[in-house]
Amino acid sequence: MSNSRRLFFALPLPAALQQQVIHWRANAFQPEDGRPVAAANLHLTLAFLGDVSTQKELALKTLAGRIRQTGFNLCLDDLGHWPRPGVVWLGSKRAPRALLQLAELLRSQAARSGCYQSPLPFYPHITLLRAATKPVAVPPATPGWRFSVDHFSLYQSVIEHGRTRYHPLAQWPLNTQDTQ
Ligand code: 2AM
């Protein structure tokens, strides 16, 4: 598919928070635990779309633009390790309902547009380390960062000079009223 792009919807982390997370991570894990995700690549995926044609991308952007959803505060107070995909992640012990609703909407729009969606339940997370297939001593707690989510974005995943980079292509606001 020469005209297709590898896309996903996600929540970006504010730049200052990206820096706080990577500084904390440098002390919280050992180099052999896994490959750290670059600060600018830290994000929370809402819906992975895979390789998408230009036409389908336009349709998905139109649908995303019609979403009317409230913003929310996200507390990053959970950590875990999935050895099989080799992922160490940061998450939320109590994911806000608005986050789950937004992801559900984007995933069902993606599925109806023909983008394969994993049958596994959606588990909101921010990947911190990859290639973490061996046992990892996961710290008992995070600093409990909180941030306010007022938009979501569409990203393109590209390989540049052998490294994965995520380029934001578009973003849509979330209603700032009724933040939890
Ligand atoms: P992960 O961080 O748990 O690997 C871009 O690849 C983003 O989409 C990543 O956050 C990744 O989640 C997520 N994603 C979900 N399903 C994917 C898939 N089948 N292939 C690649 N990435 C996927």
mmCIF file of C-alpha atoms and ligand atoms in Angstrom:
data_model
loop_
_atom_site.group_PDB
_atom_site.id
_atom_site.type_symbol
_atom_site.label_atom_id
_atom_site.label_comp_id
_atom_site.label_asym_id
_atom_site.label_seq_id
_atom_site.Cartn_x
_atom_site.Cartn_y
_atom_site.Cartn_z
ATOM 1 C CA MET A 1 0.000 0.000 0.000
ATOM 2 C CA SER A 2 2.248 2.827 -1.245
ATOM 3 C CA ASN A 3 -0.165 5.655 -0.379
ATOM 4 C CA SER A 4 -0.944 4.384 3.081
ATOM 5 C CA ARG A 5 0.388 5.667 6.373
ATOM 6 C CA ARG A 6 0.725 3.871 9.709
ATOM 7 C CA LEU A 7 -1.568 5.773 12.049
ATOM 8 C CA PHE A 8 -2.978 5.826 15.549
ATOM 9 C CA PHE A 9 -5.076 8.090 17.760
ATOM 10 C CA ALA A 10 -3.449 8.953 21.069
ATOM 11 C CA LEU A 11 -3.191 11.362 23.962
ATOM 12 C CA PRO A 12 0.111 13.238 24.012
ATOM 13 C CA LEU A 13 1.916 13.899 27.280
ATOM 14 C CA PRO A 14 2.713 17.570 27.973
ATOM 15 C CA ALA A 15 6.391 18.243 27.157
ATOM 16 C CA ALA A 16 7.247 19.116 30.786
ATOM 17 C CA LEU A 17 5.702 15.852 31.963
ATOM 18 C CA GLN A 18 7.633 13.869 29.340
ATOM 19 C CA GLN A 19 10.834 15.258 30.857
ATOM 20 C CA GLN A 20 9.742 14.476 34.433
ATOM 21 C CA VAL A 21 8.877 10.919 33.434
ATOM 22 C CA ILE A 22 12.185 10.212 31.701
ATOM 23 C CA HIS A 23 14.199 11.636 34.602
ATOM 24 C CA TRP A 24 12.283 9.483 37.055
ATOM 25 C CA ARG A 25 12.615 6.446 34.735
ATOM 26 C CA ALA A 26 16.411 6.805 34.590
ATOM 27 C CA ASN A 27 16.557 6.032 38.327
ATOM 28 C CA ALA A 28 13.636 3.645 38.530
ATOM 29 C CA PHE A 29 14.927 1.027 36.052
ATOM 30 C CA GLN A 30 18.163 -0.676 35.127
ATOM 31 C CA PRO A 31 19.633 -0.365 31.601
ATOM 32 C CA GLU A 32 19.137 -4.111 31.061
ATOM 33 C CA ASP A 33 15.413 -3.889 31.894
ATOM 34 C CA GLY A 34 14.482 -2.711 28.410
ATOM 35 C CA ARG A 35 14.855 -0.070 25.723
ATOM 36 C CA PRO A 36 13.606 3.347 26.884
ATOM 37 C CA VAL A 37 11.016 5.043 24.690
ATOM 38 C CA ALA A 38 12.212 8.522 23.618
ATOM 39 C CA ALA A 39 10.661 11.392 25.613
ATOM 40 C CA ALA A 40 8.930 12.851 22.550
ATOM 41 C CA ASN A 41 7.401 9.446 21.788
ATOM 42 C CA LEU A 42 5.654 9.024 25.158
ATOM 43 C CA HIS A 43 1.892 8.859 24.522
ATOM 44 C CA LEU A 44 -1.238 6.964 25.481
ATOM 45 C CA THR A 45 -2.736 5.138 22.498
ATOM 46 C CA LEU A 46 -6.521 5.385 22.166
ATOM 47 C CA ALA A 47 -6.926 3.425 18.930
ATOM 48 C CA PHE A 48 -4.291 1.814 16.731
ATOM 49 C CA LEU A 49 -5.294 2.028 13.057
ATOM 50 C CA GLY A 50 -2.462 0.276 11.206
ATOM 51 C CA ASP A 51 -1.702 1.111 7.554
ATOM 52 C CA VAL A 52 -4.441 3.436 6.358
ATOM 53 C CA SER A 53 -5.116 4.709 2.815
ATOM 54 C CA THR A 54 -5.421 8.460 2.162
ATOM 55 C CA GLN A 55 -9.149 8.065 1.575
ATOM 56 C CA LYS A 56 -9.711 6.153 4.797
ATOM 57 C CA GLU A 57 -7.538 8.622 6.705
ATOM 58 C CA LEU A 58 -9.777 11.471 5.521
ATOM 59 C CA ALA A 59 -12.904 9.585 6.564
ATOM 60 C CA LEU A 60 -11.446 8.809 10.000
ATOM 61 C CA LYS A 61 -10.446 12.460 10.487
ATOM 62 C CA THR A 62 -13.989 13.564 9.624
ATOM 63 C CA LEU A 63 -15.434 11.146 12.174
ATOM 64 C CA ALA A 64 -12.897 12.256 14.807
ATOM 65 C CA GLY A 65 -13.891 15.881 14.216
ATOM 66 C CA ARG A 66 -17.498 15.066 15.083
ATOM 67 C CA ILE A 67 -16.658 13.679 18.510
ATOM 68 C CA ARG A 68 -18.075 15.754 21.368
ATOM 69 C CA GLN A 69 -16.470 14.501 24.535
ATOM 70 C CA THR A 70 -15.495 16.121 27.804
ATOM 71 C CA GLY A 71 -11.909 16.582 28.897
ATOM 72 C CA PHE A 72 -10.636 14.920 32.049
ATOM 73 C CA ASN A 73 -7.752 14.752 34.480
ATOM 74 C CA LEU A 74 -5.491 11.748 34.263
ATOM 75 C CA CYS A 75 -3.501 10.484 37.216
ATOM 76 C CA LEU A 76 -0.495 8.337 36.309
ATOM 77 C CA ASP A 77 -0.254 6.291 39.485
ATOM 78 C CA ASP A 78 0.113 2.747 38.171
ATOM 79 C CA LEU A 79 2.991 0.749 36.709
ATOM 80 C CA GLY A 80 3.297 -2.687 35.254
ATOM 81 C CA HIS A 81 5.240 -5.130 33.112
ATOM 82 C CA TRP A 82 3.859 -7.260 30.287
ATOM 83 C CA PRO A 83 6.665 -9.735 29.576
ATOM 84 C CA ARG A 84 5.184 -11.208 26.418
ATOM 85 C CA PRO A 85 5.087 -8.002 24.335
ATOM 86 C CA GLY A 86 8.074 -6.836 26.425
ATOM 87 C CA VAL A 87 6.455 -3.624 27.616
ATOM 88 C CA VAL A 88 6.916 -1.747 30.889
ATOM 89 C CA TRP A 89 4.103 0.762 31.192
ATOM 90 C CA LEU A 90 2.703 3.646 33.151
ATOM 91 C CA GLY A 91 -1.033 3.857 33.687
ATOM 92 C CA SER A 92 -3.861 4.864 35.924
ATOM 93 C CA LYS A 93 -5.366 2.773 38.734
ATOM 94 C CA ARG A 94 -8.753 4.324 37.987
ATOM 95 C CA ALA A 95 -9.006 5.282 34.332
ATOM 96 C CA PRO A 96 -11.498 8.174 33.947
ATOM 97 C CA ARG A 97 -14.783 7.186 32.335
ATOM 98 C CA ALA A 98 -14.332 9.930 29.707
ATOM 99 C CA LEU A 99 -11.016 8.366 28.651
ATOM 100 C CA LEU A 100 -12.592 4.931 28.239
ATOM 101 C CA GLN A 101 -15.538 6.422 26.316
ATOM 102 C CA LEU A 102 -13.245 8.340 23.968
ATOM 103 C CA ALA A 103 -11.158 5.246 23.237
ATOM 104 C CA GLU A 104 -14.274 3.131 22.741
ATOM 105 C CA LEU A 105 -15.687 5.618 20.258
ATOM 106 C CA LEU A 106 -12.453 5.889 18.265
ATOM 107 C CA ARG A 107 -11.971 2.115 18.272
ATOM 108 C CA SER A 108 -15.508 1.438 17.089
ATOM 109 C CA GLN A 109 -15.222 4.093 14.347
ATOM 110 C CA ALA A 110 -11.913 2.487 13.310
ATOM 111 C CA ALA A 111 -13.436 -0.994 13.263
ATOM 112 C CA ARG A 112 -16.415 0.193 11.184
ATOM 113 C CA SER A 113 -13.942 1.805 8.765
ATOM 114 C CA GLY A 114 -12.181 -1.533 8.329
ATOM 115 C CA CYS A 115 -9.188 -1.021 10.644
ATOM 116 C CA TYR A 116 -8.562 -4.234 12.554
ATOM 117 C CA GLN A 117 -9.044 -3.782 16.305
ATOM 118 C CA SER A 118 -7.577 -6.229 18.783
ATOM 119 C CA PRO A 119 -10.208 -8.269 20.631
ATOM 120 C CA LEU A 120 -8.165 -7.791 23.827
ATOM 121 C CA PRO A 121 -9.746 -5.340 26.286
ATOM 122 C CA PHE A 122 -8.499 -1.769 26.032
ATOM 123 C CA TYR A 123 -6.005 -1.104 28.809
ATOM 124 C CA PRO A 124 -4.882 2.532 28.735
ATOM 125 C CA HIS A 125 -1.097 2.742 29.143
ATOM 126 C CA ILE A 126 1.996 4.711 28.246
ATOM 127 C CA THR A 127 4.852 2.477 27.155
ATOM 128 C CA LEU A 128 8.038 3.377 29.043
ATOM 129 C CA LEU A 129 10.362 0.520 28.020
ATOM 130 C CA ARG A 130 10.285 -1.888 25.089
ATOM 131 C CA ALA A 131 12.080 -5.208 24.589
ATOM 132 C CA ALA A 132 11.502 -5.851 28.301
ATOM 133 C CA THR A 133 11.037 -9.601 28.005
ATOM 134 C CA LYS A 134 13.039 -10.629 31.095
ATOM 135 C CA PRO A 135 11.793 -10.158 34.681
ATOM 136 C CA VAL A 136 11.803 -6.502 35.728
ATOM 137 C CA ALA A 137 11.795 -5.150 39.294
ATOM 138 C CA VAL A 138 8.915 -2.724 38.873
ATOM 139 C CA PRO A 139 9.023 0.085 41.477
ATOM 140 C CA PRO A 140 6.160 -0.041 43.992
ATOM 141 C CA ALA A 141 4.850 3.412 43.131
ATOM 142 C CA THR A 142 5.071 6.357 40.753
ATOM 143 C CA PRO A 143 5.196 10.023 41.792
ATOM 144 C CA GLY A 144 1.476 10.053 40.872
ATOM 145 C CA TRP A 145 1.684 12.653 38.119
ATOM 146 C CA ARG A 146 -1.598 14.333 37.187
ATOM 147 C CA PHE A 147 -2.365 16.239 34.048
ATOM 148 C CA SER A 148 -5.355 17.683 32.343
ATOM 149 C CA VAL A 149 -6.355 16.225 28.982
ATOM 150 C CA ASP A 150 -8.006 18.757 26.693
ATOM 151 C CA HIS A 151 -7.384 17.255 23.236
ATOM 152 C CA PHE A 152 -6.547 14.070 21.393
ATOM 153 C CA SER A 153 -4.352 13.634 18.331
ATOM 154 C CA LEU A 154 -3.784 11.559 15.229
ATOM 155 C CA TYR A 155 -0.198 10.372 14.811
ATOM 156 C CA GLN A 156 1.807 8.853 12.016
ATOM 157 C CA SER A 157 4.405 6.274 12.982
ATOM 158 C CA VAL A 158 7.525 6.460 10.814
ATOM 159 C CA ILE A 159 10.981 4.926 10.917
ATOM 160 C CA GLU A 160 13.646 7.617 10.524
ATOM 161 C CA HIS A 161 17.334 6.666 10.555
ATOM 162 C CA GLY A 162 16.382 3.346 12.103
ATOM 163 C CA ARG A 163 14.333 4.960 14.904
ATOM 164 C CA THR A 164 10.586 5.079 15.371
ATOM 165 C CA ARG A 165 9.132 8.579 15.426
ATOM 166 C CA TYR A 166 5.544 9.630 15.946
ATOM 167 C CA HIS A 167 4.484 12.723 14.016
ATOM 168 C CA PRO A 168 1.279 14.509 15.063
ATOM 169 C CA LEU A 169 -0.923 15.027 11.982
ATOM 170 C CA ALA A 170 -4.056 16.562 13.499
ATOM 171 C CA GLN A 171 -5.663 17.238 16.858
ATOM 172 C CA TRP A 172 -9.185 17.790 18.170
ATOM 173 C CA PRO A 173 -10.262 19.576 21.361
ATOM 174 C CA LEU A 174 -12.134 17.956 24.204
ATOM 175 C CA ASN A 175 -14.779 20.017 25.941
ATOM 176 C CA THR A 176 -13.175 21.723 28.937
ATOM 177 C CA GLN A 177 -16.402 21.812 30.968
ATOM 178 C CA ASP A 178 -17.070 19.148 33.576
ATOM 179 C CA THR A 179 -13.465 18.019 33.945
ATOM 180 C CA GLN A 180 -13.374 15.277 36.577
HETATM 181 P P1 2AM B 1 2.296 -0.282 22.766
HETATM 182 O O1 2AM B 1 2.982 0.973 23.209
HETATM 183 O O2 2AM B 1 1.641 -1.022 23.858
HETATM 184 O O3 2AM B 1 3.191 -1.123 21.897
HETATM 185 C C1 2AM B 1 2.070 3.015 18.076
HETATM 186 O O4 2AM B 1 2.626 1.815 17.636
HETATM 187 C C2 2AM B 1 1.194 2.792 19.277
HETATM 188 O O5 2AM B 1 0.082 1.950 18.919
HETATM 189 C C3 2AM B 1 1.871 2.136 20.460
HETATM 190 O O6 2AM B 1 1.476 2.838 21.621
HETATM 191 C C4 2AM B 1 1.325 0.733 20.504
HETATM 192 O O7 2AM B 1 1.105 0.217 21.792
HETATM 193 C C5 2AM B 1 -0.023 0.893 19.863
HETATM 194 N N1 2AM B 1 -0.472 -0.330 19.205
HETATM 195 C C6 2AM B 1 -1.610 -0.996 19.478
HETATM 196 N N2 2AM B 1 -1.731 -2.056 18.687
HETATM 197 C C7 2AM B 1 -0.635 -2.093 17.899
HETATM 198 C C8 2AM B 1 -0.183 -2.957 16.876
HETATM 199 N N3 2AM B 1 -0.905 -4.018 16.459
HETATM 200 N N4 2AM B 1 1.004 -2.678 16.301
HETATM 201 C C9 2AM B 1 1.741 -1.614 16.688
HETATM 202 N N5 2AM B 1 1.361 -0.745 17.635
HETATM 203 C C10 2AM B 1 0.169 -0.982 18.239
#
